mmCIF file of N, CA, C and O in Angstrom:
data_model
loop_
_atom_site.group_PDB
_atom_site.id
_atom_site.type_symbol
_atom_site.label_atom_id
_atom_site.label_comp_id
_atom_site.label_asym_id
_atom_site.label_seq_id
_atom_site.Cartn_x
_atom_site.Cartn_y
_atom_site.Cartn_z
ATOM 1 N N MET A 462 -129.887 -37.542 70.520
ATOM 2 C CA MET A 462 -128.821 -36.660 70.973
ATOM 3 C C MET A 462 -127.586 -36.784 70.076
ATOM 4 O O MET A 462 -127.042 -35.786 69.651
ATOM 5 N N ILE A 463 -127.161 -38.015 69.824
ATOM 6 C CA ILE A 463 -125.991 -38.230 68.979
ATOM 7 C C ILE A 463 -126.249 -37.721 67.570
ATOM 8 O O ILE A 463 -125.378 -37.109 66.955
ATOM 9 N N ASN A 464 -127.449 -37.932 67.074
ATOM 10 C CA ASN A 464 -127.810 -37.485 65.731
ATOM 11 C C ASN A 464 -127.702 -35.964 65.607
ATOM 12 O O ASN A 464 -127.185 -35.447 64.619
ATOM 13 N N SER A 465 -128.152 -35.212 66.599
ATOM 14 C CA SER A 465 -128.070 -33.744 66.542
ATOM 15 C C SER A 465 -126.629 -33.270 66.659
ATOM 16 O O SER A 465 -126.242 -32.286 66.029
ATOM 17 N N GLN A 466 -125.810 -33.963 67.447
ATOM 18 C CA GLN A 466 -124.390 -33.604 67.552
ATOM 19 C C GLN A 466 -123.686 -33.870 66.216
ATOM 20 O O GLN A 466 -122.833 -33.104 65.788
ATOM 21 N N TRP A 467 -124.066 -34.979 65.606
ATOM 22 C CA TRP A 467 -123.492 -35.323 64.300
ATOM 23 C C TRP A 467 -123.841 -34.268 63.263
ATOM 24 O O TRP A 467 -122.984 -33.834 62.493
ATOM 25 N N LYS A 468 -125.096 -33.847 63.238
ATOM 26 C CA LYS A 468 -125.532 -32.813 62.297
ATOM 27 C C LYS A 468 -124.799 -31.502 62.550
ATOM 28 O O LYS A 468 -124.423 -30.793 61.617
ATOM 29 N N LYS A 469 -124.583 -31.187 63.811
ATOM 30 C CA LYS A 469 -123.875 -29.956 64.172
ATOM 31 C C LYS A 469 -122.428 -30.011 63.664
ATOM 32 O O LYS A 469 -121.911 -29.043 63.100
ATOM 33 N N LEU A 470 -121.764 -31.168 63.855
ATOM 34 C CA LEU A 470 -120.393 -31.318 63.383
ATOM 35 C C LEU A 470 -120.309 -31.203 61.860
ATOM 36 O O LEU A 470 -119.401 -30.568 61.319
ATOM 37 N N ILE A 471 -121.262 -31.792 61.171
ATOM 38 C CA ILE A 471 -121.291 -31.717 59.707
ATOM 39 C C ILE A 471 -121.496 -30.271 59.257
ATOM 40 O O ILE A 471 -120.828 -29.789 58.339
ATOM 41 N N ALA A 472 -122.407 -29.558 59.918
ATOM 42 C CA ALA A 472 -122.654 -28.152 59.575
ATOM 43 C C ALA A 472 -121.409 -27.308 59.816
ATOM 44 O O ALA A 472 -121.059 -26.435 59.009
ATOM 45 N N GLU A 473 -120.707 -27.562 60.926
ATOM 46 C CA GLU A 473 -119.477 -26.822 61.222
ATOM 47 C C GLU A 473 -118.404 -27.120 60.181
ATOM 48 O O GLU A 473 -117.676 -26.232 59.746
ATOM 49 N N GLU A 474 -118.303 -28.384 59.776
ATOM 50 C CA GLU A 474 -117.325 -28.753 58.760
ATOM 51 C C GLU A 474 -117.638 -28.079 57.426
ATOM 52 O O GLU A 474 -116.740 -27.568 56.753
ATOM 53 N N GLU A 475 -118.892 -28.032 57.053
ATOM 54 C CA GLU A 475 -119.291 -27.369 55.809
ATOM 55 C C GLU A 475 -118.980 -25.877 55.858
ATOM 56 O O GLU A 475 -118.491 -25.300 54.886
ATOM 57 N N ALA A 476 -119.251 -25.255 57.001
ATOM 58 C CA ALA A 476 -118.956 -23.825 57.162
ATOM 59 C C ALA A 476 -117.452 -23.584 57.052
ATOM 60 O O ALA A 476 -116.996 -22.619 56.430
ATOM 61 N N PHE A 477 -116.660 -24.480 57.649
ATOM 62 C CA PHE A 477 -115.209 -24.365 57.587
ATOM 63 C C PHE A 477 -114.727 -24.496 56.142
ATOM 64 O O PHE A 477 -113.889 -23.727 55.686
ATOM 65 N N LYS A 478 -115.275 -25.473 55.411
ATOM 66 C CA LYS A 478 -114.909 -25.655 54.007
ATOM 67 C C LYS A 478 -115.229 -24.411 53.196
ATOM 68 O O LYS A 478 -114.441 -23.980 52.350
ATOM 69 N N GLU A 479 -116.380 -23.806 53.433
ATOM 70 C CA GLU A 479 -116.753 -22.597 52.700
ATOM 71 C C GLU A 479 -115.803 -21.448 53.019
ATOM 72 O O GLU A 479 -115.424 -20.686 52.137
ATOM 73 N N THR A 480 -115.399 -21.342 54.284
ATOM 74 C CA THR A 480 -114.456 -20.293 54.682
ATOM 75 C C THR A 480 -113.108 -20.493 53.995
ATOM 76 O O THR A 480 -112.527 -19.550 53.452
ATOM 77 N N VAL A 481 -112.622 -21.737 54.002
ATOM 78 C CA VAL A 481 -111.341 -22.036 53.365
ATOM 79 C C VAL A 481 -111.412 -21.776 51.866
ATOM 80 O O VAL A 481 -110.513 -21.172 51.281
ATOM 81 N N LEU A 482 -112.502 -22.193 51.244
ATOM 82 C CA LEU A 482 -112.676 -21.967 49.809
ATOM 83 C C LEU A 482 -112.724 -20.472 49.485
ATOM 84 O O LEU A 482 -112.102 -20.011 48.529
ATOM 85 N N ALA A 483 -113.423 -19.716 50.303
ATOM 86 C CA ALA A 483 -113.501 -18.264 50.083
ATOM 87 C C ALA A 483 -112.111 -17.635 50.204
ATOM 88 O O ALA A 483 -111.737 -16.781 49.397
ATOM 89 N N GLU A 484 -111.350 -18.058 51.207
ATOM 90 C CA GLU A 484 -109.991 -17.534 51.371
ATOM 91 C C GLU A 484 -109.116 -17.922 50.181
ATOM 92 O O GLU A 484 -108.349 -17.123 49.677
ATOM 93 N N HIS A 485 -109.259 -19.147 49.737
ATOM 94 C CA HIS A 485 -108.472 -19.632 48.593
ATOM 95 C C HIS A 485 -108.775 -18.819 47.339
ATOM 96 O O HIS A 485 -107.873 -18.467 46.584
ATOM 97 N N ASN A 486 -110.027 -18.501 47.115
ATOM 98 C CA ASN A 486 -110.407 -17.745 45.926
ATOM 99 C C ASN A 486 -109.935 -16.303 45.989
ATOM 100 O O ASN A 486 -109.808 -15.651 44.958
ATOM 101 N N ARG A 487 -109.688 -15.782 47.176
ATOM 102 C CA ARG A 487 -109.190 -14.411 47.315
ATOM 103 C C ARG A 487 -107.695 -14.315 47.058
ATOM 104 O O ARG A 487 -107.182 -13.252 46.774
ATOM 105 N N ILE A 488 -107.004 -15.426 47.188
ATOM 106 C CA ILE A 488 -105.557 -15.420 46.992
ATOM 107 C C ILE A 488 -105.272 -15.332 45.501
ATOM 108 O O ILE A 488 -105.759 -16.130 44.718
ATOM 109 N N GLU A 489 -104.469 -14.350 45.125
ATOM 110 C CA GLU A 489 -104.125 -14.189 43.720
ATOM 111 C C GLU A 489 -103.070 -15.217 43.341
ATOM 112 O O GLU A 489 -102.246 -15.601 44.165
ATOM 113 N N PRO A 490 -103.106 -15.677 42.110
ATOM 114 C CA PRO A 490 -102.103 -16.660 41.681
ATOM 115 C C PRO A 490 -100.710 -16.052 41.766
ATOM 116 O O PRO A 490 -100.542 -14.834 41.663
ATOM 117 N N PRO A 491 -99.714 -16.898 41.969
ATOM 118 C CA PRO A 491 -98.354 -16.362 42.077
ATOM 119 C C PRO A 491 -97.935 -15.657 40.800
ATOM 120 O O PRO A 491 -98.312 -16.063 39.702
ATOM 121 N N VAL A 492 -97.185 -14.589 40.956
ATOM 122 C CA VAL A 492 -96.678 -13.831 39.817
ATOM 123 C C VAL A 492 -95.475 -14.580 39.261
ATOM 124 O O VAL A 492 -94.565 -14.935 39.995
ATOM 125 N N THR A 493 -95.499 -14.820 37.974
ATOM 126 C CA THR A 493 -94.353 -15.488 37.363
ATOM 127 C C THR A 493 -93.319 -14.439 36.992
ATOM 128 O O THR A 493 -93.648 -13.332 36.577
ATOM 129 N N THR A 494 -92.082 -14.796 37.175
ATOM 130 C CA THR A 494 -91.007 -13.872 36.835
ATOM 131 C C THR A 494 -90.327 -14.333 35.563
ATOM 132 O O THR A 494 -90.314 -15.513 35.234
ATOM 133 N N ASP A 495 -89.765 -13.397 34.860
ATOM 134 C CA ASP A 495 -89.031 -13.675 33.631
ATOM 135 C C ASP A 495 -87.565 -13.402 33.908
ATOM 136 O O ASP A 495 -87.096 -12.268 33.801
ATOM 137 N N ASN A 496 -86.834 -14.443 34.280
ATOM 138 C CA ASN A 496 -85.434 -14.277 34.651
ATOM 139 C C ASN A 496 -84.522 -14.048 33.461
ATOM 140 O O ASN A 496 -83.337 -13.799 33.646
ATOM 141 N N VAL A 497 -85.054 -14.146 32.251
ATOM 142 C CA VAL A 497 -84.240 -13.910 31.059
ATOM 143 C C VAL A 497 -84.341 -12.458 30.623
ATOM 144 O O VAL A 497 -83.349 -11.751 30.516
ATOM 145 N N ASN A 498 -85.549 -11.992 30.367
ATOM 146 C CA ASN A 498 -85.736 -10.651 29.804
ATOM 147 C C ASN A 498 -85.921 -9.557 30.837
ATOM 148 O O ASN A 498 -85.681 -8.390 30.541
ATOM 149 N N ASN A 499 -86.351 -9.907 32.026
ATOM 150 C CA ASN A 499 -86.622 -8.882 33.021
ATOM 151 C C ASN A 499 -86.460 -9.428 34.438
ATOM 152 O O ASN A 499 -87.414 -9.491 35.188
ATOM 153 N N PRO A 500 -85.227 -9.817 34.800
ATOM 154 C CA PRO A 500 -85.038 -10.328 36.155
ATOM 155 C C PRO A 500 -85.333 -9.231 37.176
ATOM 156 O O PRO A 500 -84.869 -8.104 37.029
ATOM 157 N N PRO A 501 -86.122 -9.545 38.188
ATOM 158 C CA PRO A 501 -86.562 -8.503 39.123
ATOM 159 C C PRO A 501 -85.424 -7.818 39.866
ATOM 160 O O PRO A 501 -85.510 -6.640 40.174
ATOM 161 N N HIS A 502 -84.336 -8.513 40.115
ATOM 162 C CA HIS A 502 -83.245 -7.920 40.886
ATOM 163 C C HIS A 502 -82.418 -6.919 40.076
ATOM 164 O O HIS A 502 -81.628 -6.191 40.639
ATOM 165 N N TYR A 503 -82.622 -6.844 38.762
ATOM 166 C CA TYR A 503 -81.888 -5.876 37.951
ATOM 167 C C TYR A 503 -82.630 -4.564 37.771
ATOM 168 O O TYR A 503 -82.085 -3.610 37.254
ATOM 169 N N GLY A 504 -83.859 -4.475 38.158
ATOM 170 C CA GLY A 504 -84.638 -3.261 37.946
ATOM 171 C C GLY A 504 -84.943 -2.511 39.217
ATOM 172 O O GLY A 504 -85.942 -1.817 39.302
ATOM 173 N N LYS A 505 -84.098 -2.632 40.212
ATOM 174 C CA LYS A 505 -84.378 -2.005 41.510
ATOM 175 C C LYS A 505 -84.069 -0.519 41.537
ATOM 176 O O LYS A 505 -84.590 0.197 42.339
ATOM 177 N N GLY A 506 -83.222 -0.057 40.657
ATOM 178 C CA GLY A 506 -82.877 1.364 40.645
ATOM 179 C C GLY A 506 -83.731 2.133 39.659
ATOM 180 O O GLY A 506 -84.757 1.652 39.177
ATOM 181 N N LYS A 507 -83.287 3.326 39.335
ATOM 182 C CA LYS A 507 -84.042 4.160 38.396
ATOM 183 C C LYS A 507 -83.812 3.748 36.950
ATOM 184 O O LYS A 507 -84.620 4.049 36.093
ATOM 185 N N ILE A 508 -82.689 3.088 36.672
ATOM 186 C CA ILE A 508 -82.427 2.599 35.320
ATOM 187 C C ILE A 508 -82.055 1.117 35.409
ATOM 188 O O ILE A 508 -81.621 0.634 36.451
ATOM 189 N N GLU A 509 -82.216 0.421 34.297
ATOM 190 C CA GLU A 509 -81.843 -0.985 34.233
ATOM 191 C C GLU A 509 -80.329 -1.119 34.385
ATOM 192 O O GLU A 509 -79.563 -0.285 33.888
ATOM 193 N N CYS A 510 -79.905 -2.170 35.020
ATOM 194 C CA CYS A 510 -78.487 -2.426 35.242
ATOM 195 C C CYS A 510 -77.712 -2.451 33.927
ATOM 196 O O CYS A 510 -76.638 -1.855 33.816
ATOM 197 N N ILE A 511 -78.256 -3.111 32.912
ATOM 198 C CA ILE A 511 -77.560 -3.235 31.632
ATOM 199 C C ILE A 511 -77.354 -1.865 30.981
ATOM 200 O O ILE A 511 -76.314 -1.600 30.373
ATOM 201 N N ASP A 512 -78.311 -0.970 31.142
ATOM 202 C CA ASP A 512 -78.172 0.379 30.579
ATOM 203 C C ASP A 512 -77.078 1.154 31.304
ATOM 204 O O ASP A 512 -76.311 1.905 30.688
ATOM 205 N N TYR A 513 -76.992 0.969 32.609
ATOM 206 C CA TYR A 513 -75.939 1.610 33.389
ATOM 207 C C TYR A 513 -74.566 1.098 32.952
ATOM 208 O O TYR A 513 -73.632 1.877 32.735
ATOM 209 N N ILE A 514 -74.456 -0.213 32.781
ATOM 210 C CA ILE A 514 -73.179 -0.802 32.363
ATOM 211 C C ILE A 514 -72.775 -0.290 30.987
ATOM 212 O O ILE A 514 -71.634 0.099 30.771
ATOM 213 N N GLU A 515 -73.730 -0.261 30.061
ATOM 214 C CA GLU A 515 -73.424 0.244 28.721
ATOM 215 C C GLU A 515 -72.988 1.704 28.772
ATOM 216 O O GLU A 515 -72.083 2.121 28.041
ATOM 217 N N ASP A 516 -73.594 2.472 29.646
ATOM 218 C CA ASP A 516 -73.297 3.899 29.725
ATOM 219 C C ASP A 516 -71.891 4.172 30.240
ATOM 220 O O ASP A 516 -71.220 5.075 29.755
ATOM 221 N N PHE A 517 -71.426 3.399 31.229
ATOM 222 C CA PHE A 517 -70.123 3.755 31.799
ATOM 223 C C PHE A 517 -68.944 3.023 31.167
ATOM 224 O O PHE A 517 -67.804 3.423 31.366
ATOM 225 N N LEU A 518 -69.212 1.983 30.372
ATOM 226 C CA LEU A 518 -68.116 1.309 29.679
ATOM 227 C C LEU A 518 -67.870 1.964 28.318
ATOM 228 O O LEU A 518 -68.785 2.543 27.728
ATOM 229 N N THR A 519 -66.656 1.827 27.829
ATOM 230 C CA THR A 519 -66.412 2.248 26.453
ATOM 231 C C THR A 519 -67.128 1.251 25.544
ATOM 232 O O THR A 519 -67.536 0.167 25.976
ATOM 233 N N LYS A 520 -67.220 1.599 24.273
ATOM 234 C CA LYS A 520 -67.885 0.727 23.312
ATOM 235 C C LYS A 520 -67.216 -0.648 23.265
ATOM 236 O O LYS A 520 -67.884 -1.680 23.310
ATOM 237 N N GLU A 521 -65.901 -0.662 23.195
ATOM 238 C CA GLU A 521 -65.170 -1.932 23.146
ATOM 239 C C GLU A 521 -65.313 -2.733 24.437
ATOM 240 O O GLU A 521 -65.431 -3.961 24.408
ATOM 241 N N GLU A 522 -65.282 -2.040 25.574
ATOM 242 C CA GLU A 522 -65.480 -2.735 26.850
ATOM 243 C C GLU A 522 -66.874 -3.356 26.926
ATOM 244 O O GLU A 522 -67.043 -4.487 27.378
ATOM 245 N N TYR A 523 -67.855 -2.613 26.445
ATOM 246 C CA TYR A 523 -69.233 -3.109 26.477
ATOM 247 C C TYR A 523 -69.396 -4.314 25.555
ATOM 248 O O TYR A 523 -70.048 -5.297 25.922
ATOM 249 N N ILE A 524 -68.797 -4.280 24.383
ATOM 250 C CA ILE A 524 -68.822 -5.430 23.483
ATOM 251 C C ILE A 524 -68.191 -6.636 24.184
ATOM 252 O O ILE A 524 -68.717 -7.751 24.132
ATOM 253 N N GLY A 525 -67.089 -6.421 24.856
ATOM 254 C CA GLY A 525 -66.433 -7.497 25.597
ATOM 255 C C GLY A 525 -67.320 -8.038 26.712
ATOM 256 O O GLY A 525 -67.362 -9.251 26.960
ATOM 257 N N TYR A 526 -68.018 -7.146 27.384
ATOM 258 C CA TYR A 526 -68.948 -7.558 28.442
ATOM 259 C C TYR A 526 -70.046 -8.451 27.865
ATOM 260 O O TYR A 526 -70.358 -9.513 28.422
ATOM 261 N N LEU A 527 -70.625 -8.032 26.750
ATOM 262 C CA LEU A 527 -71.678 -8.831 26.118
ATOM 263 C C LEU A 527 -71.132 -10.182 25.672
ATOM 264 O O LEU A 527 -71.757 -11.230 25.910
ATOM 265 N N ARG A 528 -69.974 -10.184 25.036
ATOM 266 C CA ARG A 528 -69.375 -11.439 24.571
ATOM 267 C C ARG A 528 -69.052 -12.363 25.737
ATOM 268 O O ARG A 528 -69.226 -13.584 25.644
ATOM 269 N N GLY A 529 -68.590 -11.801 26.826
ATOM 270 C CA GLY A 529 -68.291 -12.607 28.005
ATOM 271 C C GLY A 529 -69.537 -13.276 28.568
ATOM 272 O O GLY A 529 -69.504 -14.448 28.965
ATOM 273 N N ASN A 530 -70.633 -12.532 28.615
ATOM 274 C CA ASN A 530 -71.879 -13.112 29.116
ATOM 275 C C ASN A 530 -72.426 -14.168 28.160
ATOM 276 O O ASN A 530 -72.953 -15.193 28.602
ATOM 277 N N ILE A 531 -72.291 -13.926 26.867
ATOM 278 C CA ILE A 531 -72.712 -14.931 25.889
ATOM 279 C C ILE A 531 -71.937 -16.223 26.128
ATOM 280 O O ILE A 531 -72.519 -17.316 26.213
ATOM 281 N N ALA A 532 -70.625 -16.118 26.268
ATOM 282 C CA ALA A 532 -69.780 -17.291 26.485
ATOM 283 C C ALA A 532 -70.118 -17.983 27.807
ATOM 284 O O ALA A 532 -70.182 -19.218 27.871
ATOM 285 N N LYS A 533 -70.330 -17.195 28.844
ATOM 286 C CA LYS A 533 -70.643 -17.768 30.162
ATOM 287 C C LYS A 533 -71.899 -18.621 30.104
ATOM 288 O O LYS A 533 -71.908 -19.771 30.564
ATOM 289 N N TYR A 534 -72.962 -18.059 29.549
ATOM 290 C CA TYR A 534 -74.229 -18.789 29.523
ATOM 291 C C TYR A 534 -74.187 -19.981 28.574
ATOM 292 O O TYR A 534 -74.806 -21.015 28.835
ATOM 293 N N LEU A 535 -73.454 -19.863 27.465
ATOM 294 C CA LEU A 535 -73.315 -21.006 26.566
ATOM 295 C C LEU A 535 -72.484 -22.116 27.203
ATOM 296 O O LEU A 535 -72.718 -23.299 26.977
ATOM 297 N N HIS A 536 -71.524 -21.737 28.014
ATOM 298 C CA HIS A 536 -70.675 -22.727 28.676
ATOM 299 C C HIS A 536 -71.435 -23.517 29.744
ATOM 300 O O HIS A 536 -71.277 -24.720 29.863
ATOM 301 N N ARG A 537 -72.260 -22.865 30.510
ATOM 302 C CA ARG A 537 -72.847 -23.525 31.680
ATOM 303 C C ARG A 537 -74.259 -24.070 31.483
ATOM 304 O O ARG A 537 -74.798 -24.709 32.377
ATOM 305 N N TRP A 538 -74.879 -23.864 30.327
ATOM 306 C CA TRP A 538 -76.293 -24.208 30.168
ATOM 307 C C TRP A 538 -76.594 -25.660 30.487
ATOM 308 O O TRP A 538 -77.641 -25.967 31.051
ATOM 309 N N ARG A 539 -75.723 -26.576 30.148
ATOM 310 C CA ARG A 539 -75.986 -27.999 30.414
ATOM 311 C C ARG A 539 -75.917 -28.337 31.893
ATOM 312 O O ARG A 539 -76.501 -29.320 32.325
ATOM 313 N N TYR A 540 -75.200 -27.540 32.658
ATOM 314 C CA TYR A 540 -74.917 -27.879 34.045
ATOM 315 C C TYR A 540 -75.712 -27.084 35.063
ATOM 316 O O TYR A 540 -75.739 -27.448 36.223
ATOM 317 N N LYS A 541 -76.311 -25.989 34.625
ATOM 318 C CA LYS A 541 -76.975 -25.147 35.611
ATOM 319 C C LYS A 541 -78.444 -24.941 35.288
ATOM 320 O O LYS A 541 -79.284 -25.669 35.789
ATOM 321 N N ASN A 542 -78.791 -23.976 34.466
ATOM 322 C CA ASN A 542 -80.192 -23.589 34.269
ATOM 323 C C ASN A 542 -80.780 -24.027 32.930
ATOM 324 O O ASN A 542 -81.828 -23.530 32.538
ATOM 325 N N LYS A 543 -80.091 -24.887 32.219
ATOM 326 C CA LYS A 543 -80.594 -25.452 30.962
ATOM 327 C C LYS A 543 -81.080 -24.375 29.994
ATOM 328 O O LYS A 543 -80.346 -23.475 29.658
ATOM 329 N N GLN A 544 -82.341 -24.479 29.582
ATOM 330 C CA GLN A 544 -82.877 -23.575 28.550
ATOM 331 C C GLN A 544 -82.811 -22.111 28.986
ATOM 332 O O GLN A 544 -82.575 -21.232 28.165
ATOM 333 N N GLU A 545 -82.984 -21.832 30.270
ATOM 334 C CA GLU A 545 -82.924 -20.440 30.731
ATOM 335 C C GLU A 545 -81.572 -19.821 30.408
ATOM 336 O O GLU A 545 -81.496 -18.673 29.970
ATOM 337 N N ASP A 546 -80.494 -20.574 30.593
ATOM 338 C CA ASP A 546 -79.167 -20.034 30.269
ATOM 339 C C ASP A 546 -78.983 -19.850 28.770
ATOM 340 O O ASP A 546 -78.338 -18.893 28.327
ATOM 341 N N LEU A 547 -79.541 -20.745 27.962
ATOM 342 C CA LEU A 547 -79.479 -20.553 26.507
ATOM 343 C C LEU A 547 -80.217 -19.281 26.098
ATOM 344 O O LEU A 547 -79.751 -18.523 25.246
ATOM 345 N N LEU A 548 -81.353 -19.046 26.725
ATOM 346 C CA LEU A 548 -82.122 -17.830 26.423
ATOM 347 C C LEU A 548 -81.398 -16.576 26.896
ATOM 348 O O LEU A 548 -81.435 -15.539 26.234
ATOM 349 N N LYS A 549 -80.701 -16.672 28.023
ATOM 350 C CA LYS A 549 -79.911 -15.523 28.487
ATOM 351 C C LYS A 549 -78.776 -15.236 27.509
ATOM 352 O O LYS A 549 -78.503 -14.075 27.192
ATOM 353 N N SER A 550 -78.130 -16.287 27.035
ATOM 354 C CA SER A 550 -77.074 -16.103 26.051
ATOM 355 C C SER A 550 -77.624 -15.420 24.804
ATOM 356 O O SER A 550 -77.012 -14.500 24.255
ATOM 357 N N GLN A 551 -78.774 -15.884 24.362
ATOM 358 C CA GLN A 551 -79.422 -15.285 23.194
ATOM 359 C C GLN A 551 -79.775 -13.827 23.456
ATOM 360 O O GLN A 551 -79.637 -12.975 22.582
ATOM 361 N N TRP A 552 -80.211 -13.515 24.684
ATOM 362 C CA TRP A 552 -80.566 -12.141 25.038
ATOM 363 C C TRP A 552 -79.351 -11.227 24.877
ATOM 364 O O TRP A 552 -79.447 -10.145 24.303
ATOM 365 N N TYR A 553 -78.189 -11.674 25.375
ATOM 366 C CA TYR A 553 -76.974 -10.866 25.247
ATOM 367 C C TYR A 553 -76.522 -10.786 23.789
ATOM 368 O O TYR A 553 -76.036 -9.746 23.343
ATOM 369 N N LEU A 554 -76.696 -11.876 23.038
ATOM 370 C CA LEU A 554 -76.354 -11.840 21.625
ATOM 371 C C LEU A 554 -77.244 -10.856 20.874
ATOM 372 O O LEU A 554 -76.753 -10.063 20.060
ATOM 373 N N ASP A 555 -78.539 -10.871 21.179
ATOM 374 C CA ASP A 555 -79.446 -9.896 20.554
ATOM 375 C C ASP A 555 -79.035 -8.472 20.905
ATOM 376 O O ASP A 555 -79.088 -7.571 20.067
ATOM 377 N N ARG A 556 -78.625 -8.265 22.131
ATOM 378 C CA ARG A 556 -78.177 -6.933 22.559
ATOM 379 C C ARG A 556 -76.948 -6.510 21.755
ATOM 380 O O ARG A 556 -76.828 -5.358 21.354
ATOM 381 N N LEU A 557 -76.046 -7.457 21.528
ATOM 382 C CA LEU A 557 -74.845 -7.170 20.739
ATOM 383 C C LEU A 557 -75.210 -6.869 19.288
ATOM 384 O O LEU A 557 -74.695 -5.916 18.694
ATOM 385 N N ILE A 558 -76.113 -7.653 18.731
ATOM 386 C CA ILE A 558 -76.539 -7.454 17.338
ATOM 387 C C ILE A 558 -77.210 -6.099 17.148
ATOM 388 O O ILE A 558 -76.986 -5.410 16.153
ATOM 389 N N HIS A 559 -77.997 -5.693 18.115
ATOM 390 C CA HIS A 559 -78.790 -4.467 17.981
ATOM 391 C C HIS A 559 -78.216 -3.305 18.783
ATOM 392 O O HIS A 559 -78.958 -2.528 19.369
ATOM 393 N N MET A 560 -76.951 -3.139 18.776
ATOM 394 C CA MET A 560 -76.329 -2.037 19.526
ATOM 395 C C MET A 560 -76.653 -0.697 18.888
ATOM 396 O O MET A 560 -75.777 0.026 18.442
ATOM 397 N N ASP A 561 -77.926 -0.394 18.851
ATOM 398 C CA ASP A 561 -78.407 0.887 18.312
ATOM 399 C C ASP A 561 -77.834 1.203 16.939
ATOM 400 O O ASP A 561 -77.547 2.360 16.630
ATOM 401 N N GLY A 562 -77.641 0.175 16.124
ATOM 402 C CA GLY A 562 -77.126 0.389 14.775
ATOM 403 C C GLY A 562 -75.674 0.804 14.751
ATOM 404 O O GLY A 562 -75.165 1.255 13.722
ATOM 405 N N LYS A 563 -74.967 0.692 15.872
ATOM 406 C CA LYS A 563 -73.573 1.095 15.933
ATOM 407 C C LYS A 563 -72.704 0.076 15.233
ATOM 408 O O LYS A 563 -72.977 -1.117 15.251
ATOM 409 N N ASP A 564 -71.647 0.528 14.644
ATOM 410 C CA ASP A 564 -70.684 -0.359 13.999
ATOM 411 C C ASP A 564 -69.954 -1.137 15.090
ATOM 412 O O ASP A 564 -69.346 -0.553 15.977
ATOM 413 N N THR A 565 -70.002 -2.482 15.026
ATOM 414 C CA THR A 565 -69.378 -3.299 16.055
ATOM 415 C C THR A 565 -68.103 -3.974 15.573
ATOM 416 O O THR A 565 -67.620 -4.903 16.191
ATOM 417 N N THR A 566 -67.551 -3.490 14.484
ATOM 418 C CA THR A 566 -66.306 -4.094 13.997
ATOM 419 C C THR A 566 -65.108 -3.433 14.607
ATOM 420 O O THR A 566 -65.144 -2.349 15.103
#
């Protein structure tokens, strides 16, 4: 009697393990986000936030905006997000460098 109950418990445990494994395999791996080049909270509208900002600021204001963000991320990188902030600073610097070939002097 005990032997058959034991076998039943083992069979139930194996079935449970198979169910859990099947569920685990159906779960897709988490989506990684790129907080430097494509932060999800900036793309909620029809256009990217940075494009909207560039559109409504004057050229000089936009240059100042980019420079301010470069300075902000360079200032705080050691204390907040480390390499991510350095990459954000670089992203804004690249944006400044490649202002559609516009003269930035």
